[in-house]
Short mmCIF file of C-alpha atoms in Angstrom, two decimals:
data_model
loop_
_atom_site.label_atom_id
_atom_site.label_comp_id
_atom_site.label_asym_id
_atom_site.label_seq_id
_atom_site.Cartn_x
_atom_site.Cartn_y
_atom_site.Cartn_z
CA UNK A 1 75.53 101.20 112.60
CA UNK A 2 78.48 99.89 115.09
CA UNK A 3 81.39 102.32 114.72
CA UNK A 4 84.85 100.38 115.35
CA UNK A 5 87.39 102.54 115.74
CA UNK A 6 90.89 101.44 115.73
CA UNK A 7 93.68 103.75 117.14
CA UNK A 8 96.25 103.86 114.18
CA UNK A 9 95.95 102.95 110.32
CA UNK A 10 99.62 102.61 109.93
CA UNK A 11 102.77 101.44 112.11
CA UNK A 12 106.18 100.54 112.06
CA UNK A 13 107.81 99.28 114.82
CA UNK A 14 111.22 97.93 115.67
CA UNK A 15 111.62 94.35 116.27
CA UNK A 16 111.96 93.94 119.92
CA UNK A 17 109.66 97.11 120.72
CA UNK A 18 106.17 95.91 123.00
CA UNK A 19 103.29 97.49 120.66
CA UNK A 20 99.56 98.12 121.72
CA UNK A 21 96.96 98.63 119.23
CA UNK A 22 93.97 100.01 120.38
CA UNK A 23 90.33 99.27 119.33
CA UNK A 24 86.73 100.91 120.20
CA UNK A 25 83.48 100.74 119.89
CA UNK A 26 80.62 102.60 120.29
CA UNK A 27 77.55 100.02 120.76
CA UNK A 28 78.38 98.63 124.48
CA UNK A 29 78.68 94.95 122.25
CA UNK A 30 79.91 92.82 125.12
CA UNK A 31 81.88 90.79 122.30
CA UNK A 32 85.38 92.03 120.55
CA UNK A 33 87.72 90.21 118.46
CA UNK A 34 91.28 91.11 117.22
CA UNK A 35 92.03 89.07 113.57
CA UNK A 36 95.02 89.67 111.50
CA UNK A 37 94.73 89.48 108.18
CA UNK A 38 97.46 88.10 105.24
CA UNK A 39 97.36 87.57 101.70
CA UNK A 40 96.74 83.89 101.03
CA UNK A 41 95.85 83.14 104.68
CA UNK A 42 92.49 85.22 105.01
CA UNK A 43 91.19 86.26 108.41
CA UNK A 44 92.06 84.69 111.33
CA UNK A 45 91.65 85.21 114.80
CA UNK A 46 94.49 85.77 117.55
CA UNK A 47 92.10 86.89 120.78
CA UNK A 48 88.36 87.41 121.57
CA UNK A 49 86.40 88.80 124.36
CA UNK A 50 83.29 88.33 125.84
CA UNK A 51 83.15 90.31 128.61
CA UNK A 52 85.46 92.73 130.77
CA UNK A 53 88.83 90.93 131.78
CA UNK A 54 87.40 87.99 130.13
CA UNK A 55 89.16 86.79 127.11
CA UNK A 56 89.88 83.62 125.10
CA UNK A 57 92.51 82.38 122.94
CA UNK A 58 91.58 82.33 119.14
CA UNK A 59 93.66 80.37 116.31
CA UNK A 60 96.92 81.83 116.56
CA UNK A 61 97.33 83.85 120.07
CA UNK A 62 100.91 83.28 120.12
CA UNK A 63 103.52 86.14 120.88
CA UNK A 64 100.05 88.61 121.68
CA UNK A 65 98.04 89.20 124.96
CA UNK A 66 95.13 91.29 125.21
CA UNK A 67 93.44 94.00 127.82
CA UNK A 68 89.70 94.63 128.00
CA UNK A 69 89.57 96.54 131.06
CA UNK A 70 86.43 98.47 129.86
CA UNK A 71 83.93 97.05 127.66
CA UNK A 72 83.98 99.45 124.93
CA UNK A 73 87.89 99.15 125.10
CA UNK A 74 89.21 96.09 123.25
CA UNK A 75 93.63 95.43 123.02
CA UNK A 76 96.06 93.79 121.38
CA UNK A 77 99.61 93.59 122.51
CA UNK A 78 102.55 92.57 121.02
CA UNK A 79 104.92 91.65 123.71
CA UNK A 80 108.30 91.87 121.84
CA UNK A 81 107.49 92.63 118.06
CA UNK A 82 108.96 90.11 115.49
CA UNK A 83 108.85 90.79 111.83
CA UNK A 84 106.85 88.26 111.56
CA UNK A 85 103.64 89.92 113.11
CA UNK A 86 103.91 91.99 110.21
CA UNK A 87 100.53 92.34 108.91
CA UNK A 88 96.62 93.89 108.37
CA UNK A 89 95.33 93.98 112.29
CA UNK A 90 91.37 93.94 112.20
CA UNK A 91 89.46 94.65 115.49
CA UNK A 92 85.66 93.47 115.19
CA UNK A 93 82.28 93.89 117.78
CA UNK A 94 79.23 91.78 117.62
CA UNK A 95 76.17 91.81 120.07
CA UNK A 96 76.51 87.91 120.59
CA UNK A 97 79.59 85.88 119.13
CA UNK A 98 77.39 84.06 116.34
CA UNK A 99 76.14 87.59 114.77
CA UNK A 100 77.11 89.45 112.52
CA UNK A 101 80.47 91.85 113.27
CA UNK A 102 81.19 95.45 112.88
CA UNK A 103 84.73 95.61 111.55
CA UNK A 104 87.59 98.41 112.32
CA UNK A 105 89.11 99.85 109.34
CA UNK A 106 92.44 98.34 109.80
CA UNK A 107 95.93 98.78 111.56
CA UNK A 108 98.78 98.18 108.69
CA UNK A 109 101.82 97.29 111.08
CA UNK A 110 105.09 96.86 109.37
CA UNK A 111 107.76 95.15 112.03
CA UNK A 112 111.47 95.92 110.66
CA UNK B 1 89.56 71.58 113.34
CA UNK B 2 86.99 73.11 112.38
CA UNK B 3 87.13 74.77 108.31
CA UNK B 4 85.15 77.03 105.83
CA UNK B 5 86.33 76.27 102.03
CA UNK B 6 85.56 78.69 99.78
CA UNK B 7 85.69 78.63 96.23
CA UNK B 8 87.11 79.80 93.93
CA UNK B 9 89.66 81.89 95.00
CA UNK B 10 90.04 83.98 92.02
CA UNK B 11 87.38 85.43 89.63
CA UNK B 12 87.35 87.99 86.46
CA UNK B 13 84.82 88.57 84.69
CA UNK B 14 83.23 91.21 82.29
CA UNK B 15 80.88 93.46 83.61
CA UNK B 16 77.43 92.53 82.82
CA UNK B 17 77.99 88.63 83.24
CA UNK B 18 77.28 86.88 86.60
CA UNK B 19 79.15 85.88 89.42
CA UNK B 20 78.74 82.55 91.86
CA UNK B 21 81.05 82.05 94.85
CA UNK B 22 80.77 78.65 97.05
CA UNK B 23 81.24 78.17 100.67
CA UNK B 24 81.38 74.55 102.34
CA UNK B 25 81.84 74.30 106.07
CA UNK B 26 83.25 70.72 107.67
CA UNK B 27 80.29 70.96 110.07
CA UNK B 28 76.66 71.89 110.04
CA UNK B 29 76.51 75.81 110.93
CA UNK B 30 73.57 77.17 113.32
CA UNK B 31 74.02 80.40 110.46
CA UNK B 32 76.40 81.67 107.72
CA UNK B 33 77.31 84.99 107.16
CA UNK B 34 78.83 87.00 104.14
CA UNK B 35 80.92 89.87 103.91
CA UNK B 36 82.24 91.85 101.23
CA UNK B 37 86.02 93.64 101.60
CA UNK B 38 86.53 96.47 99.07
CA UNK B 39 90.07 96.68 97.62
CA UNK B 40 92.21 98.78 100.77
CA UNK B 41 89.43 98.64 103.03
CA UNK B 42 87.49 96.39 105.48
CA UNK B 43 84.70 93.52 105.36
CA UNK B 44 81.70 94.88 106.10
CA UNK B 45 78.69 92.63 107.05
CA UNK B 46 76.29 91.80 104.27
CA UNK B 47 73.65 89.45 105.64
CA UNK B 48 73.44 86.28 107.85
CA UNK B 49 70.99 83.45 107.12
CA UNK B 50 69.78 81.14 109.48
CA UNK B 51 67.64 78.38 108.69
CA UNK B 52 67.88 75.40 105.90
CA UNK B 53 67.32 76.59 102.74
CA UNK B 54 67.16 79.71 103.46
CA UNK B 55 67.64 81.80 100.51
CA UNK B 56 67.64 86.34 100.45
CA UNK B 57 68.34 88.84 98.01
CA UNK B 58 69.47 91.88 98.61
CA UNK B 59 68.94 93.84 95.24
CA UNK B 60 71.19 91.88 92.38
CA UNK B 61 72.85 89.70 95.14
CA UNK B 62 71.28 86.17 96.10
CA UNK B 63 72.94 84.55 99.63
CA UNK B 64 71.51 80.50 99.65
CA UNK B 65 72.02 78.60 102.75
CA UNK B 66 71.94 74.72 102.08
CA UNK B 67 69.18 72.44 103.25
CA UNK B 68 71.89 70.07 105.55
CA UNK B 69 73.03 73.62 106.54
CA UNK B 70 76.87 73.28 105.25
CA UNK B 71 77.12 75.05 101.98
CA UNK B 72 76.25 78.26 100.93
CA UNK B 73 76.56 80.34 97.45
CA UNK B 74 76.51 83.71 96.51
CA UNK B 75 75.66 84.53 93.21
CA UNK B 76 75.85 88.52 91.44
CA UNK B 77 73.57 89.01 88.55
CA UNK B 78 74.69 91.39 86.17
CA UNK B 79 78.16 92.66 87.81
CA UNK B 80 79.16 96.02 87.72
CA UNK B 81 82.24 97.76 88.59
CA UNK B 82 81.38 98.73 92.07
CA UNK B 83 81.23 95.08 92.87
CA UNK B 84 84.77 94.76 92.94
CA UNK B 85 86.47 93.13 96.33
CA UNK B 86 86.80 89.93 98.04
CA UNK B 87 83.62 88.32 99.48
CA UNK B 88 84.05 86.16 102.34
CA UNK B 89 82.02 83.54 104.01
CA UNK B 90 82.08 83.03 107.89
CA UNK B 91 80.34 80.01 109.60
CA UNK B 92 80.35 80.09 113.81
CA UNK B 93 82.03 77.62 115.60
CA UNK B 94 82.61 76.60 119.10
CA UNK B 95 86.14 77.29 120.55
CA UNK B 96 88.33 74.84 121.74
CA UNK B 97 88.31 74.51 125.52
CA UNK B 98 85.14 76.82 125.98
CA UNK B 99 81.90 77.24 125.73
CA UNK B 100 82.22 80.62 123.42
CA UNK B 101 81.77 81.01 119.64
CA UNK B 102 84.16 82.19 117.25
CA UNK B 103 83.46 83.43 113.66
CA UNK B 104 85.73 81.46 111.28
CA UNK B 105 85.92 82.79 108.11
CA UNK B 106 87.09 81.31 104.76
CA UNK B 107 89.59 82.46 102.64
CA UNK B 108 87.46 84.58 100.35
CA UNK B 109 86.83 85.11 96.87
CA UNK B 110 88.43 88.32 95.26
CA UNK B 111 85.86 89.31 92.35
CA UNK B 112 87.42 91.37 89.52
CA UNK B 113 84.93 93.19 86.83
CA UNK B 114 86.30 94.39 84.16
CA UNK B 115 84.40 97.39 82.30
#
């Protein structure tokens, strides 16, 4: 099974602070995927990556970046935190972007 | 741009009586793929099904994939408490301004069973 490990379950952060939240995986999958996740809005995606240093903008990329300088290294930056990016972060892997994905267990970030 | 509808977005029901959820994508899908989200945790992949018509059971769960290959159901026989979460289809779709697929997923359907 792909293990998808994601750096921190919780964090608060400071509005104004740059935040990085890490993701890993174990199954050299040359695809990653960073969603966040909100009650009445379901899962959508902010970044994906299909290679190192390759990356594409998703639904909603605004106000992140991301880094995939190694391929089993996927992340997701917050430039200048807003309460607003308060939410469920969900890092996913998948062999080939149309197949099924191996999900991270979830970064809670609270922005205050 | 592209969508996956899912309905409904709610459902409670007693254990022991069956359970249908409904996905409809805006465009034909080469696949569809379901995935189930137990309450605090996260969705984990249940099955992906490829071709028109396509239908695969995995124990009391049944996953259909429509013959014009833009609907797809989900239906529990005989729920039971450990079914509990929010099942969620996902239909690929190509990204704007590439040539890369993205999963888009609907909003899901939280399923509550009560014992």
């Amino acid at each position: 099974d792909v293990k998808v490990t994601q750096s921190s379950r919780y964090l608060v952060k400071r509005t104004g602070e740059k935040v990085f939240l890490e993701c890993v995986q174990d199954m050299d999958h040359e695809n990653m995927f960073w969603y966040r996740q909100d009650p009445g809005l379901g899962l959508r995606l902010i970044y994906f990556s299909y290679d190192v240093k390759m990356k594409e903008k998703g639904d909603i990329p605004e106000g992140y970046s991301v880094s995939r300088e190694k391929k089993e290294r996927f992340s997701l930056i917050l430039e200048s935190a807003s309460t607003n990016q308060t939410s469920m972060y969900l890092c996913a892997s998948s062999q080939k972007p149309g197949l099924g994905y191996g999900f991270g267990s979830g970064t809670r970030l609270t922005v205050v | 741009g592209q969508q996956v509808m899912q309905i409904p977005q709610y459902q409670h029901v007693q254990e022991g009586e069956d359970f249908t959820t409904y996905c409809n994508s805006s465009t034909t899908l080469s696949n569809i793929q379901w995935y189930k989200q137990r309450p605090g945790g996260h969705p984990v992949f249940l099955i992906q099904l490829v071709k028109s018509g396509e239908v695969k059971k995995q124990k009391r769960l049944t996953f259909q994939f429509g013959e014009a290959k833009k609907n797809s159901s989900l239906h529990i026989t005989a729920t039971q408490t450990t079914d509990v979460g929010t099942y969620f289809c996902a239909g690929p779709y190509e990204n704007s301004g590439g040539s890369n697929y993205k999963l888009t997923f609907g909003k899901g359907t939280l399923l509550t069973v009560n014992p």
